[in-house]
């Protein structure tokens, strides 16, 4: 309003009033109010002008009634107080019409004590007074108070009309009081208002809000002349109750019946499309909006933005948003939260900045979405700034925002800040608790996560599915099988034992805790076995050396037509790698290509690892070259593969390429580099890498690095240097270090060092038979057979059983297992006949059995027989009779390949003109043309 017009109007109004007669004053004031209402539609301005006039003049109650009616429409409470005071002073407050207007104004503005006082002061409050009060209670969400007022009115014998019933029924909806709602319905029928369209509409809503959709629909169908409000009432209730499909069907029926939808209809149905996830139907409603000219309606526009944003159609969401002339806070929140919801976090934060520039201040919903974006991007600084803003505007106590802060800090790895927010919450609900436990679990604070859960459980706060999932994640990480069993018991007790997510997490937790029996039992009990449950079980089998079971499950998954994802493909490839199941691994490779997973880093890395461990380093190299964005795992897998296959120099060359590609190594990479040096006998290079790893890459040498370096020095005969390095270690040497020394002592026949290393190993790993075998081999290499016998007696007395040698070979997609002297195979006769044939051919070629390495106390001839039936020889013989000529034979052994078998395979590969690839516990041996890739250095 222009100030000069206000002042000039005041001047022209003041002077003439002094000369009016009372009647003229009375009539002129009424006209004055009407004129002012035309010039100044704001009733507050009108009332202020009237109240600043000369108080000697008394307007009529009609003029005040008109003014109070206008104030009621705009909920102008302060002006209402002034008018109330003015008419009280004039003595006309007792007029029922003025009193009713005041009751209506106070009720609408939520000042119920004044409204009640006016009713109590009335000798006989009429229906209008009570209706105004009940309506005010209902509109402000005070359902119980509205119903109490209705009862009070009803006891006074005042009957409702078509204006009162909708407010009473709305109060029943708020309270979901179906019993009272039905009683009111009965009164409606008795009084004959059931055919009134407004009352009928409210009855439809009341039954729907109380969950009685059948009765609601029946009443709707009985309305004789349904208008657009009737339809809106019903499908709005359906939408709010998540019956979105029914709401859309109703909308289509409305359009078919010839009722033109309004903006409320269209915005409601857009919400239904959002709930249903039906963007196609949503676009049709968008077309209606444009056709009917409602596309500029703010409610409809906001509903459109919300729908497109929630259904990942952010292009259309932003297009609609940009078409809004003056987007309000709801518009901004819809588009920002949509971006954050679908992980377009950068765009969400860009829009937040634009919103600030537009002059609209963010509210808690905006900041919650921004916190989600910060969490997704890991932007700590902006998250802290938003937190500061919350503190500044005293919004921190809102639990929804506090949970957003906890989530943001946890995902930004600021766990202490998350704890601070959690601890500062005056009342911690289950959502906040879940956010804190999940955050602790995700950040590796598993023990603290379990402690917090125990604490709240003892307090009786309760838990839900989300709580148990977070706790099971921590039990899996800690391999805490006992805690897992307790959580399992809680899930049964709380009725969550059949929840798919809980079952899958139980399978995962039991599996990672090496309790495969319970994991398998729960997996079998799953009512619906889905991809996550198969993935958890396959991963557990692969991790704990039951690759064959993992492959069986994968085949079962295919039979159930469950499409694999990159993660399950990665797990099954690891199972193939552990089994050396080359053909099965190639089949999984085909699946990865078929489903388009080659760009997935996990699947790509697992392919490299699988081919390398199945003996095909060339295939591993091709898989490595096809990984689009190689990370440190990709490089480490390929370097480690080359090292295992004896390509030490190529492995070191690749390591240099990795550094040139700005990918920095980790602990595993450096272990692979040292292994490459070890297998190739590159002592000088190994020393250089070991001595500079901390300086160049910031990696402190760990037990694995020391063990590798000691093994390198020991194999090279530098036993004094190896022992010196052991003495300089910053921590106590573990079994791998002493094992390396024992192996070096065996190679170089150093009895003293061998005995010392063995004594340490007997203390560290008393149950391991390998120590006894290596020590016995050390004595045997020096011809000390009495000492060999003592070691064997020690094994017997200590009840330590030698781990049986086992070998595996894959033929036609099936993995076969052999042990020494095995005759369980269906083709045993052919296998042993082949061994006899090969023995004759090898003898002619100059082969002499290495009986001195056999520790059995029997005659030489019997030792020769025992050597000829080693598990790897049986596997190779089977491969020769079961695979086509010229195909490489791939065998895996659980122990180090023995000297006699190593020698024999050099003869066999030349006799049969086949490549024989043996993977033992240490490395790969490629036998070609009478020699081995290891250069007899293993």
PDB file of C-alpha atoms in Angstrom, residues 88 470 487 797 910:
ATOM      1  CA  UNK A  88     -17.164  -4.383  24.508  1.00  0.00           C
ATOM      2  CA  UNK A 470      23.066 -53.586  11.580  1.00  0.00           C
ATOM      3  CA  UNK A 487      20.550 -62.261  17.679  1.00  0.00           C
ATOM      4  CA  UNK A 797      53.204 -89.355  20.595  1.00  0.00           C
ATOM      5  CA  UNK A 910      57.871 -84.419 -23.013  1.00  0.00           C
TER       6      UNK A 910
END
